[in-house]
XYZ file of C-alpha atoms in Angstrom:
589
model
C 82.005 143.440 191.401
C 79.008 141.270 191.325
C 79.737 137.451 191.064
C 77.616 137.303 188.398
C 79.317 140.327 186.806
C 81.387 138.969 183.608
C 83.747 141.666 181.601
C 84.862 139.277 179.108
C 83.316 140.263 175.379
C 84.803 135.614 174.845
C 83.398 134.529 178.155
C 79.777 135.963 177.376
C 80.062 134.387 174.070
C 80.377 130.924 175.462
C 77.608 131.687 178.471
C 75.617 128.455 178.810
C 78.189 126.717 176.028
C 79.588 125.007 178.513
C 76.990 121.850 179.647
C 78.069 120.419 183.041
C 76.389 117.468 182.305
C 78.538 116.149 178.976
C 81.411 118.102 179.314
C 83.521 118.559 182.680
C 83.707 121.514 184.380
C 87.852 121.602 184.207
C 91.337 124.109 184.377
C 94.038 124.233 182.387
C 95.789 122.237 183.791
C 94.074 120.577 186.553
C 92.784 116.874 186.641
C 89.570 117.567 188.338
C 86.058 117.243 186.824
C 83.202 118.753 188.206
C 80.096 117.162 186.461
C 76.020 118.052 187.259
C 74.093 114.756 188.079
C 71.718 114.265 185.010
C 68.211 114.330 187.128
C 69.205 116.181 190.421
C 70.760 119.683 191.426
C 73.383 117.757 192.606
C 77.084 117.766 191.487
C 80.101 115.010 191.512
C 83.479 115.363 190.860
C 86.199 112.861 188.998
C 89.904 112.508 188.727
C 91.279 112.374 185.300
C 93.900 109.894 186.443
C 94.719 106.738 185.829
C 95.815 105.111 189.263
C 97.026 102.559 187.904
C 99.406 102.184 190.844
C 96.764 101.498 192.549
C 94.641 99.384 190.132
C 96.878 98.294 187.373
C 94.401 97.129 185.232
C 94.841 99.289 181.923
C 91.471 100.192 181.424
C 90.075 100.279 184.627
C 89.677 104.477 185.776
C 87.067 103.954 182.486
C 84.818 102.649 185.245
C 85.909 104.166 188.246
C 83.215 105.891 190.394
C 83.269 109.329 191.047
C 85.770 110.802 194.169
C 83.161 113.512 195.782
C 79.976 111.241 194.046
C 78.151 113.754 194.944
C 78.298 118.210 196.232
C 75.085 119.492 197.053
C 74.549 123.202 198.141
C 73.064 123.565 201.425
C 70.663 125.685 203.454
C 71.258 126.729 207.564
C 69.613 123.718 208.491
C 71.461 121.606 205.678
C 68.941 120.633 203.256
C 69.743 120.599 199.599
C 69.031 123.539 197.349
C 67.804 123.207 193.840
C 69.472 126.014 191.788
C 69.269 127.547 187.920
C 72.921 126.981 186.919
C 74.738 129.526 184.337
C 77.691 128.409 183.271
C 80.869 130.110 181.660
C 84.826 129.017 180.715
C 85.470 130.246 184.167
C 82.979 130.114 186.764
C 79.573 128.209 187.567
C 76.915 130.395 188.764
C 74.025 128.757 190.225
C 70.784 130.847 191.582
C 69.553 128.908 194.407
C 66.546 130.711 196.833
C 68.781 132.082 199.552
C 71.274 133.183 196.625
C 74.460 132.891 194.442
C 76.911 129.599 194.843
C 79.887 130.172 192.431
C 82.439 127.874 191.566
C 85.813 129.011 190.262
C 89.659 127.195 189.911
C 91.813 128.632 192.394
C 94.527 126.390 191.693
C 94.587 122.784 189.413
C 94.257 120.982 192.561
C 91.753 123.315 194.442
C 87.875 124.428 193.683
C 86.825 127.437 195.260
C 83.052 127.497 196.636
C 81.975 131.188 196.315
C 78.676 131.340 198.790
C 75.979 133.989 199.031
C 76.784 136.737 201.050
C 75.713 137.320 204.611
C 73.538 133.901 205.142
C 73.904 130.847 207.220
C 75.059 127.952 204.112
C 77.264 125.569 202.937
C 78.173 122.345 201.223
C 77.414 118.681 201.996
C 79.603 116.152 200.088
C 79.780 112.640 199.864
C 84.116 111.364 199.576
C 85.001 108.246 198.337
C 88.835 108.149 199.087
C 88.865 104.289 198.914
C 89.489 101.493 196.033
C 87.850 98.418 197.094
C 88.849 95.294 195.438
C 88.023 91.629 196.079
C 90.196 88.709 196.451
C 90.099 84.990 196.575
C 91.030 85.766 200.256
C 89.796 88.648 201.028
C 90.444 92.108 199.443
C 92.359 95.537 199.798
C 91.353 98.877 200.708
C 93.560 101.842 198.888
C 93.237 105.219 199.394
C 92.878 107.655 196.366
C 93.483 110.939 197.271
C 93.459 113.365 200.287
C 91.169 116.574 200.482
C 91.527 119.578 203.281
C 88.735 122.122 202.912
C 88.738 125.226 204.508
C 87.114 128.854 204.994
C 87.320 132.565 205.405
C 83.814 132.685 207.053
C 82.729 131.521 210.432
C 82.172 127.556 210.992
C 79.023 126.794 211.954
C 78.374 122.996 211.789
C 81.871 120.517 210.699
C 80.780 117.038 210.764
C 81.633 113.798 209.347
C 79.717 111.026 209.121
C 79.562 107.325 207.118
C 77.031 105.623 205.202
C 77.072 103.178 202.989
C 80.524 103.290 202.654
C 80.761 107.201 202.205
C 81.821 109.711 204.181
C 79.765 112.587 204.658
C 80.791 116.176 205.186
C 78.312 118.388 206.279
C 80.149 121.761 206.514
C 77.976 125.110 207.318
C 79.453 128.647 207.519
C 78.173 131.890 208.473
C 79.353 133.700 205.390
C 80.582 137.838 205.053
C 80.614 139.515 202.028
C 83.370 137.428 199.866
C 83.820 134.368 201.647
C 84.259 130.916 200.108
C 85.021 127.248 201.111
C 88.181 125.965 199.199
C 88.674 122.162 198.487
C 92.186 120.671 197.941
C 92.886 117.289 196.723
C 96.121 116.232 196.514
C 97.588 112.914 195.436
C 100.582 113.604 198.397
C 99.991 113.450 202.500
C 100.747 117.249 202.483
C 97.389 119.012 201.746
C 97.102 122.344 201.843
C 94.402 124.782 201.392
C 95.211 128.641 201.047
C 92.580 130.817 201.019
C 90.959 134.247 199.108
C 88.507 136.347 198.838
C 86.181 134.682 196.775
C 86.413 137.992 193.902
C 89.953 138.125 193.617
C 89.411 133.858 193.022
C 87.236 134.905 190.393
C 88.821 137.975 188.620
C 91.878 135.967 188.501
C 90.054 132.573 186.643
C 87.946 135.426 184.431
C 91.395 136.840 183.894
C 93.351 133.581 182.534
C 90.396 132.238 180.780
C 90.367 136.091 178.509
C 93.859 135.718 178.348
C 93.863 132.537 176.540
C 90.974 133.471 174.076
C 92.590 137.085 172.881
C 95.598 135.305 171.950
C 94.010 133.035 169.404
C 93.397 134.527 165.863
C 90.243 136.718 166.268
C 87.512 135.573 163.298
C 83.903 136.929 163.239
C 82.228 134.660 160.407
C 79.195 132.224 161.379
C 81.626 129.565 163.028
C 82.904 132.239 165.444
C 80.867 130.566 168.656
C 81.681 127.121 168.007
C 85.083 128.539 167.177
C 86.197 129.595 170.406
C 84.441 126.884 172.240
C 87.129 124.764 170.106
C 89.851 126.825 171.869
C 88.127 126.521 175.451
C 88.007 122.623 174.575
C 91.998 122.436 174.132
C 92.636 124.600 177.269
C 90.354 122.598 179.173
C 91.931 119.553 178.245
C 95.470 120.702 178.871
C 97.255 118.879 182.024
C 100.106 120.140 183.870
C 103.460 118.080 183.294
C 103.339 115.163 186.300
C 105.339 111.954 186.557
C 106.433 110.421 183.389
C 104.728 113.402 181.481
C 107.552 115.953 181.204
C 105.599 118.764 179.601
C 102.313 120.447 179.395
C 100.339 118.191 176.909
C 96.551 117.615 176.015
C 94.331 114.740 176.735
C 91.868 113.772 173.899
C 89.437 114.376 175.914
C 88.908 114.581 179.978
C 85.986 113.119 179.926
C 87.198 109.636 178.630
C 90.479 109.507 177.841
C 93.023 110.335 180.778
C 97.200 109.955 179.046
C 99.068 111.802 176.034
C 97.791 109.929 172.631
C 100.188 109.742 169.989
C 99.097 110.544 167.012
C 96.175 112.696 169.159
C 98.784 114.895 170.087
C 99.665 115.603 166.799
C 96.373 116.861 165.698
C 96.183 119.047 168.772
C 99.703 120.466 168.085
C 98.471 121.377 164.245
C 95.695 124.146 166.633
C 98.353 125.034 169.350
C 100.265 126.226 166.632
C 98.207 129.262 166.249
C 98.186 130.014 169.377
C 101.813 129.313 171.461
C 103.761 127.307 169.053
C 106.344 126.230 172.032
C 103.497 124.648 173.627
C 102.638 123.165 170.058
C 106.238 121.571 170.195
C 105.816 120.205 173.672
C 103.076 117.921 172.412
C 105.164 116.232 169.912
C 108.209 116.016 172.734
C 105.784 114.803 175.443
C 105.252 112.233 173.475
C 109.325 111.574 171.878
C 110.349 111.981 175.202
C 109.519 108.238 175.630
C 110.768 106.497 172.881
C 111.677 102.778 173.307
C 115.521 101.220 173.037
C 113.916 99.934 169.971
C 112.847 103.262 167.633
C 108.904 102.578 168.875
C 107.018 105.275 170.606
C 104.253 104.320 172.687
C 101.083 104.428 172.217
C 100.155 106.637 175.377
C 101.837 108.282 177.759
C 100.923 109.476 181.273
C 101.661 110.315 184.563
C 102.430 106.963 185.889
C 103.568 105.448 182.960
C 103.280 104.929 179.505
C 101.652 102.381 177.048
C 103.499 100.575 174.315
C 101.923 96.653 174.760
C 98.204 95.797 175.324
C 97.159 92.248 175.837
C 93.285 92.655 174.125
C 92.306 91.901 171.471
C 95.669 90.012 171.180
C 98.730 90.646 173.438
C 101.249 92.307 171.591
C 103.158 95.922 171.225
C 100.996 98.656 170.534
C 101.705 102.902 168.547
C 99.980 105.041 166.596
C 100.173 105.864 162.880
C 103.430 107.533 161.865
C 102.119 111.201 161.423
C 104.292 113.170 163.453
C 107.269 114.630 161.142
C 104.032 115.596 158.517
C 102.680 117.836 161.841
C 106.048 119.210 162.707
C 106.420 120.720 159.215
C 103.140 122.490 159.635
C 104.523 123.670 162.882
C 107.754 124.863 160.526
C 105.488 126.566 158.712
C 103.996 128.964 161.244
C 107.087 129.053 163.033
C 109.842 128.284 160.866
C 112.687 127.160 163.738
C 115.615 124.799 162.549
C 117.176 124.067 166.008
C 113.139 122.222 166.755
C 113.788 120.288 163.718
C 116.928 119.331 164.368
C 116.028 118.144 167.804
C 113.529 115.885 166.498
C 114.993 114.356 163.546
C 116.852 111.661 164.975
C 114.287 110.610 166.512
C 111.890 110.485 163.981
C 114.532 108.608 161.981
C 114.880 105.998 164.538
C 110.469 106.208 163.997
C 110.753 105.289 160.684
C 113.547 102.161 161.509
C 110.981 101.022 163.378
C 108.581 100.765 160.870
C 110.858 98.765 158.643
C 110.912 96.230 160.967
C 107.702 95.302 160.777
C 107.842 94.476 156.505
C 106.692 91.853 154.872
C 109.491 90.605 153.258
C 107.421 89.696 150.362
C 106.523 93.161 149.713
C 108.459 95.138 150.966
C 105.546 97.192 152.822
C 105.058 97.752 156.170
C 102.111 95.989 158.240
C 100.423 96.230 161.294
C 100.965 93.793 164.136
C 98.260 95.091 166.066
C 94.852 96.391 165.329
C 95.508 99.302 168.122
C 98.431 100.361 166.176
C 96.342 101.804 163.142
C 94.549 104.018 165.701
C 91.352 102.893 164.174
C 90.860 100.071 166.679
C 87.667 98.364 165.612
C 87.796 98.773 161.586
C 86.653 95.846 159.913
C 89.595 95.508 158.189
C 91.362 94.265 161.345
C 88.502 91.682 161.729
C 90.386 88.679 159.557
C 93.117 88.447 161.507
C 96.559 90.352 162.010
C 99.388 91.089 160.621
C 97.778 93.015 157.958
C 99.218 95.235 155.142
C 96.819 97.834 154.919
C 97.195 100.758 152.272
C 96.792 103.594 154.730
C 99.985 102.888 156.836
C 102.395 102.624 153.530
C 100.528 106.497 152.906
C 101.221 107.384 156.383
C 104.588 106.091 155.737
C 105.371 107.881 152.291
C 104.001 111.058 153.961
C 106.709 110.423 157.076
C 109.092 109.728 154.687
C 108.089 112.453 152.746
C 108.403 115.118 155.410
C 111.838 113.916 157.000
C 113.479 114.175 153.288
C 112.177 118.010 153.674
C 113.202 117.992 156.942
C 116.950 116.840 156.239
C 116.808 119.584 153.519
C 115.986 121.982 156.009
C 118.728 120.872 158.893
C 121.597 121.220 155.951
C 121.851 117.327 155.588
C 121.055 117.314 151.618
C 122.584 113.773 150.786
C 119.883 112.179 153.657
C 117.440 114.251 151.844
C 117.881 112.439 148.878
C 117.806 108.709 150.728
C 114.221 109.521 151.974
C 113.404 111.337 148.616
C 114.033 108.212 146.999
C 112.821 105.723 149.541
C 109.317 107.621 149.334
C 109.315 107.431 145.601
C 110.124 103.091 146.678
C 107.179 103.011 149.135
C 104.359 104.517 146.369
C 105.807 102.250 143.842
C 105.847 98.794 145.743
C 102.090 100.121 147.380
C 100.766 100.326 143.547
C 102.264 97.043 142.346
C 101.361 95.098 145.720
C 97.678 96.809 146.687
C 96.198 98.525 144.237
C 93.390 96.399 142.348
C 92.140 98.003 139.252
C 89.014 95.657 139.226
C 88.189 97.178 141.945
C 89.205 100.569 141.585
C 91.099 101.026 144.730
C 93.559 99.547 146.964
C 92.905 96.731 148.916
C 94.452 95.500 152.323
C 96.021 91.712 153.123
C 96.089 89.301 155.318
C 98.854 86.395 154.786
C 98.545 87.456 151.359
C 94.995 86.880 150.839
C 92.920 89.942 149.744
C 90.435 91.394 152.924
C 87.507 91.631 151.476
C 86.325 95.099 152.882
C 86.114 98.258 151.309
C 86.966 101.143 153.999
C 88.302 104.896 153.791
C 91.448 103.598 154.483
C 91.397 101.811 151.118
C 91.401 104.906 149.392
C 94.219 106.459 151.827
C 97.175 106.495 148.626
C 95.400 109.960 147.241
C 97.001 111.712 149.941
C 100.535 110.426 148.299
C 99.806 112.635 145.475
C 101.856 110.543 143.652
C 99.233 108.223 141.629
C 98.550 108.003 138.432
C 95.236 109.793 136.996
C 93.669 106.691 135.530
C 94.299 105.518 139.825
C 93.460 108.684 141.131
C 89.927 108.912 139.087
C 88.955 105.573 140.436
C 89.525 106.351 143.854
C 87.713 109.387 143.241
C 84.680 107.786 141.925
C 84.868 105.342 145.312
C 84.963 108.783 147.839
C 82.486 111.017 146.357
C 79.783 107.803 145.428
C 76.847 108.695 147.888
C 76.218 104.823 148.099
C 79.940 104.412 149.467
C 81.389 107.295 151.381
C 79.839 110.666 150.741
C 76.985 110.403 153.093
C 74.506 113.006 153.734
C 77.305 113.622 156.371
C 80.446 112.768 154.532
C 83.043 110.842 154.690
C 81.819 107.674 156.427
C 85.033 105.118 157.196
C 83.192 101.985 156.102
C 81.471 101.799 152.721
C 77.930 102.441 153.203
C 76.519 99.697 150.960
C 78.616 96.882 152.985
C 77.533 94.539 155.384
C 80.803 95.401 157.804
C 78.851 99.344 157.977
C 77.897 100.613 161.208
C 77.254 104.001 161.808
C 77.395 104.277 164.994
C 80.274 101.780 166.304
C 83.586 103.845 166.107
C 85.667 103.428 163.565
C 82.752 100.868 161.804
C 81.334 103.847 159.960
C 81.157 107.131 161.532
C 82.733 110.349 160.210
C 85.797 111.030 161.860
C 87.310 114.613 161.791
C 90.785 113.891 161.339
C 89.862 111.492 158.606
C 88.235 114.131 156.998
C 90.708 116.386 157.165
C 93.462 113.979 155.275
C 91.323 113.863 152.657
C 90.542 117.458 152.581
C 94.333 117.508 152.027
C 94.984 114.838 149.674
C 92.298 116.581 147.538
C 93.967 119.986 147.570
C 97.277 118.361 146.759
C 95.868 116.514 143.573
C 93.942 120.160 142.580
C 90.580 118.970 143.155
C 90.410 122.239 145.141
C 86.112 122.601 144.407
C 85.670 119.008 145.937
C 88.152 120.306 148.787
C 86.386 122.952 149.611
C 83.494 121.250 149.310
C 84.187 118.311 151.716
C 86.114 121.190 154.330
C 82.058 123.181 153.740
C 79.942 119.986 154.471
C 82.691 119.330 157.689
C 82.527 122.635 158.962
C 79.331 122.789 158.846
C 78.153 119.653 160.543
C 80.572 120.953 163.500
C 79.146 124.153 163.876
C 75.768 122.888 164.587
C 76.989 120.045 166.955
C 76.710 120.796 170.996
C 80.056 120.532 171.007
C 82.883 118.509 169.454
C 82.590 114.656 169.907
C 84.578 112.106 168.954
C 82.883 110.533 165.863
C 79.594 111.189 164.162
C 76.666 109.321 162.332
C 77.302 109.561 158.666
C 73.216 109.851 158.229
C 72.111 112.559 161.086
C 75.781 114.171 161.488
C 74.434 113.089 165.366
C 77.041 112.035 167.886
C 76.621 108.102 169.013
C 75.898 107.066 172.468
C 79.591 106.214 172.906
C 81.682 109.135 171.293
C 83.035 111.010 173.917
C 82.543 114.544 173.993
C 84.864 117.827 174.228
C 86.878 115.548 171.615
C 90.593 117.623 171.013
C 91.160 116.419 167.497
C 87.920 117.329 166.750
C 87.912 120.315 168.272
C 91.621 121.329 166.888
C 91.031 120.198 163.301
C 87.817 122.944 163.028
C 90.058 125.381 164.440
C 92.700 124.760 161.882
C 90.111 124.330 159.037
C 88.059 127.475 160.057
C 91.276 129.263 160.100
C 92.058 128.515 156.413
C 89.039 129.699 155.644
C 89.417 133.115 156.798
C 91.500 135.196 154.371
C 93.345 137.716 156.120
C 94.294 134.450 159.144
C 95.563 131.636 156.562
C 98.803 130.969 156.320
């Protein structure tokens, strides 16, 4: 079989889908990231890790230069080769002059380097296994990781060399008919490199890539591309269990965001369901598996540690919005499984204890403590100051509440059903008579009792209870779907568009966010708006569908991605699976 040869009827769908140069080049499983340099035929290659045992600063592998900065493809006398690269879900093809360079996973921790047949060629990299930081007196010098390479052609030229505080490998081979060079890098001192023919490298990676899209439902409407680039997305982003991450679990995205989120995972789980529910399941554990003494779950976690306290923009103990028993009933629903639920639910109980502790014993409602905590980090409603009660996390909290009273139902514990059933009905009750503002027409969020004068999504967040009044509900409504206010030519923007606090292209300032979308998609269905659902899930879809891929936030105006929203986004990418799902007939559940 050719290298070029690909059988897959997915892979060909997603030829040249895949851009090196926004999205890395990844495995299931595997935190290594081949990128293509921008301007040059030149590639680099990142470690989705954090290190942080070796620079503890939380944010600081946001930063962190690449480990091989660059891997050029070489001629017999070792000059670089420009190339035409192809790219599919399992293999990058690129044509140079003297002929075809392929690269392929042969493990998470190794690349294979397919070479062209019969020719004098090879590779010349640039490592930077060293973290060098400065002191007062002096500094330290910490090595990353350790990479064998090796071959099943002849060696021509090995060398190693330094400059500018790289080291250079220069590694020529007299290649045969299927011969590769195989690089390993390993966190441990025992590196290994096994080695292959090149095809069976590549029929294998073809193999497991074609095995992952024929077990997702099969759709052929006009989201069908976009669709299964979704589903490449969340097995790209997938990282084998490692340290204090027990299980299998997805990143938000590899290119940006290297841990298990919490309410991220979620989202992702709401997609895995429809495609290995067990592994659906594990992204909810990966992330229980960690809960504090306490009832808290962390923020993140990941393989080195987790996150549950960050000291910006004020020190203090950080989570995510409680979401997680609404996404385990959706996971019930595909895959109805009592003995899951069961696990879970004390747990989640403990989850909602937690909450409680943070109410205002004025109201009775819940607030947040830290801006982090609402998951929308940089929302002007956090800008007056914290604690805040803020309408969305009572609805979050009503729809936890909510599910674990259907939950207890489920588990045979029907008097506990009844204490949430009626502590739900407390939490919509208390959120009408302490936040709702019918001046207004929506609810507002505090701040030591005084009123925050922004007007946000989030404000409008009680819908989703489904348990307002219509007199409330029609006000809110009239807030969403005014074009001045939320329903952008790309709808729904998170800051009202005819504020001063709008910016549409600062995070959670004003940009469309998917999974904000979807909620309301929700809420609307629940209430029986189902035209204005269907409507807002159209106008979603659709803006998706003709994106380059799935990024983390939009621009409310142009349905563009900003400079900063990080691309091959999971929630993103999971909530158009989900969405596109339930618009198929014969696939909704």
């Amino acid at each position: 079989m050719s290298h070029l040869e690909v059988n897959s009827k997915y892979l060909k769908l997603l030829k040249n889908k895949i851009d090196p140069e926004r999205a890395p080049f990844s495995d299931r499983g595997s935190r290594l990231l081949l990128y293509k340099a921008p301007k040059n035929d030149t590639l680099f290659l990142k470690l989705a890790e954090r290190l942080e045992d070796l620079q503890p600063c939380l944010e600081d592998h946001r930063n962190r230069p690449p480990y091989l900065p660059s891997l050029n493809f070489v001629d017999e006398t070792g000059n670089p080769l420009s190339f035409q690269l192809t790219s599919y879900p399992h293999a990058l093809f690129f044509q140079t002059r003297i002929g075809v360079f392929s690269i392929a996973f042969y493990k998470e921790d190794t690349i294979a380097v397919g070479v062209p047949k019969n020719v004098e060629c090879g590779i010349k990299i640039a490592i930077s296994p060293s973290l060098h930081d400065q002191t007062k007196l002096g500094g330290t010098l910490k090595e990353r990781r350790n990479l064998a390479y090796a071959t099943n052609g002849s060696i021509l030229t090995n060398n190693l060399s330094h400059k500018n505080g790289l080291q250079i490998l220069e590694f020529l081979i007299e290649s045969k008919e299927d011969d590769a060079i195989y690089l390993n890098i390993r966190s441990d001192v025992d590196v290994h490199t096994q080695l292959a023919p090149f095809s069976e490298t590549l029929k294998r990676a073809e193999e497991k890539w074609h095995n992952w899209f024929s077990s997702v439902p099969e759709i052929s409407n006009i989201y069908r591309e976009q669709y299964y680039y979704a589903w490449w997305i969340l097995g790209n982003n997938l990282v084998s269990p490692r340290g204090h991450l027990k299980r299998e679990a997805m990143m938000p995205s590899k290119a940006q965001y290297y841990g298990i989120w919490n309410w991220d995972a979620c989202f992702h789980a709401i997609a895995l369901r429809h495609v290995d529910i067990e592994l659906a399941r594990d992204q909810l554990r990966a992330i229980l598996d960690w809960q504090l003494p306490d009832g808290m779950l962390p923020d993140v976690v990941h393989a080195e540690g987790v996150v549950d306290w960050i000291d910006h923009p004020i020190p203090g103990q950080v989570t995510k919005p409680p979401v997680m028993a609404w996404a385990a009933l959706k996971l019930h629903e595909t895959d109805p499984d009592t003995d899951f639920l069961e696990e879970i639910y004390p747990a989640l109980k403990r989850w909602n204890g937690w909450w409680l502790l943070t109410e205002d014993k004025g109201t009775g409602l819940p607030h947040y403590n830290h801006p982090f905590s609402s998951g929308a980090d940089d929302n002007p409603l956090w800008d007056h100051g914290m604690p805040v009660l803020s309408p969305d996390l009572s609805t979050y909290l009503f729809k936890q509440t909510k599910a674990l009273s259907t939950i207890a139902k489920k588990i045979g514990m029907p008097r506990e059903a009844e204490i949430w059933e009626t502590r739900a009905a407390g939490i919509v009750e208390r959120l009408q008579t302490e936040l709702y503002d019918s001046k207004a027409g929506l609810f507002q969020a505090k701040h030591k009792s005084e009123v925050i004068p922004e007007v946000t999504l989030f404000n409008l967040y009680p819908l989703w209870t489904a348990y307002l009044n219509a007199d409330i509900e029609s006000q809110l409504l009239d807030h969403l779907t005014n074009p001045e206010e939320f329903w952008a030519s790309h709808p729904l923007s998170t800051v009202a568009r005819n504020t001063p606090s709008y910016e549409p292209e600062t995070m959670w300032r004003g940009p469309v966010w998917v999974n904000t979308n979807y909620i309301f998609i929700e809420a609307l269905e629940q209430i029986g708006y189902h035209t204005l659902a269907k409507k807002l899930r159209s106008e979603t879809l659709e803006f998706l569908r003709e994106s380059n891929d799935f990024y983390e936030y939009y621009n409310p105006e142009t349905g563009a991605p900003p400079e900063k929203a990080a691309p091959i986004f999971g929630w993103s990418a999971a909530l158009f699976i989900d969405m596109v799902i339930k618009t198929t007939p014969d696939l909704a559940l």
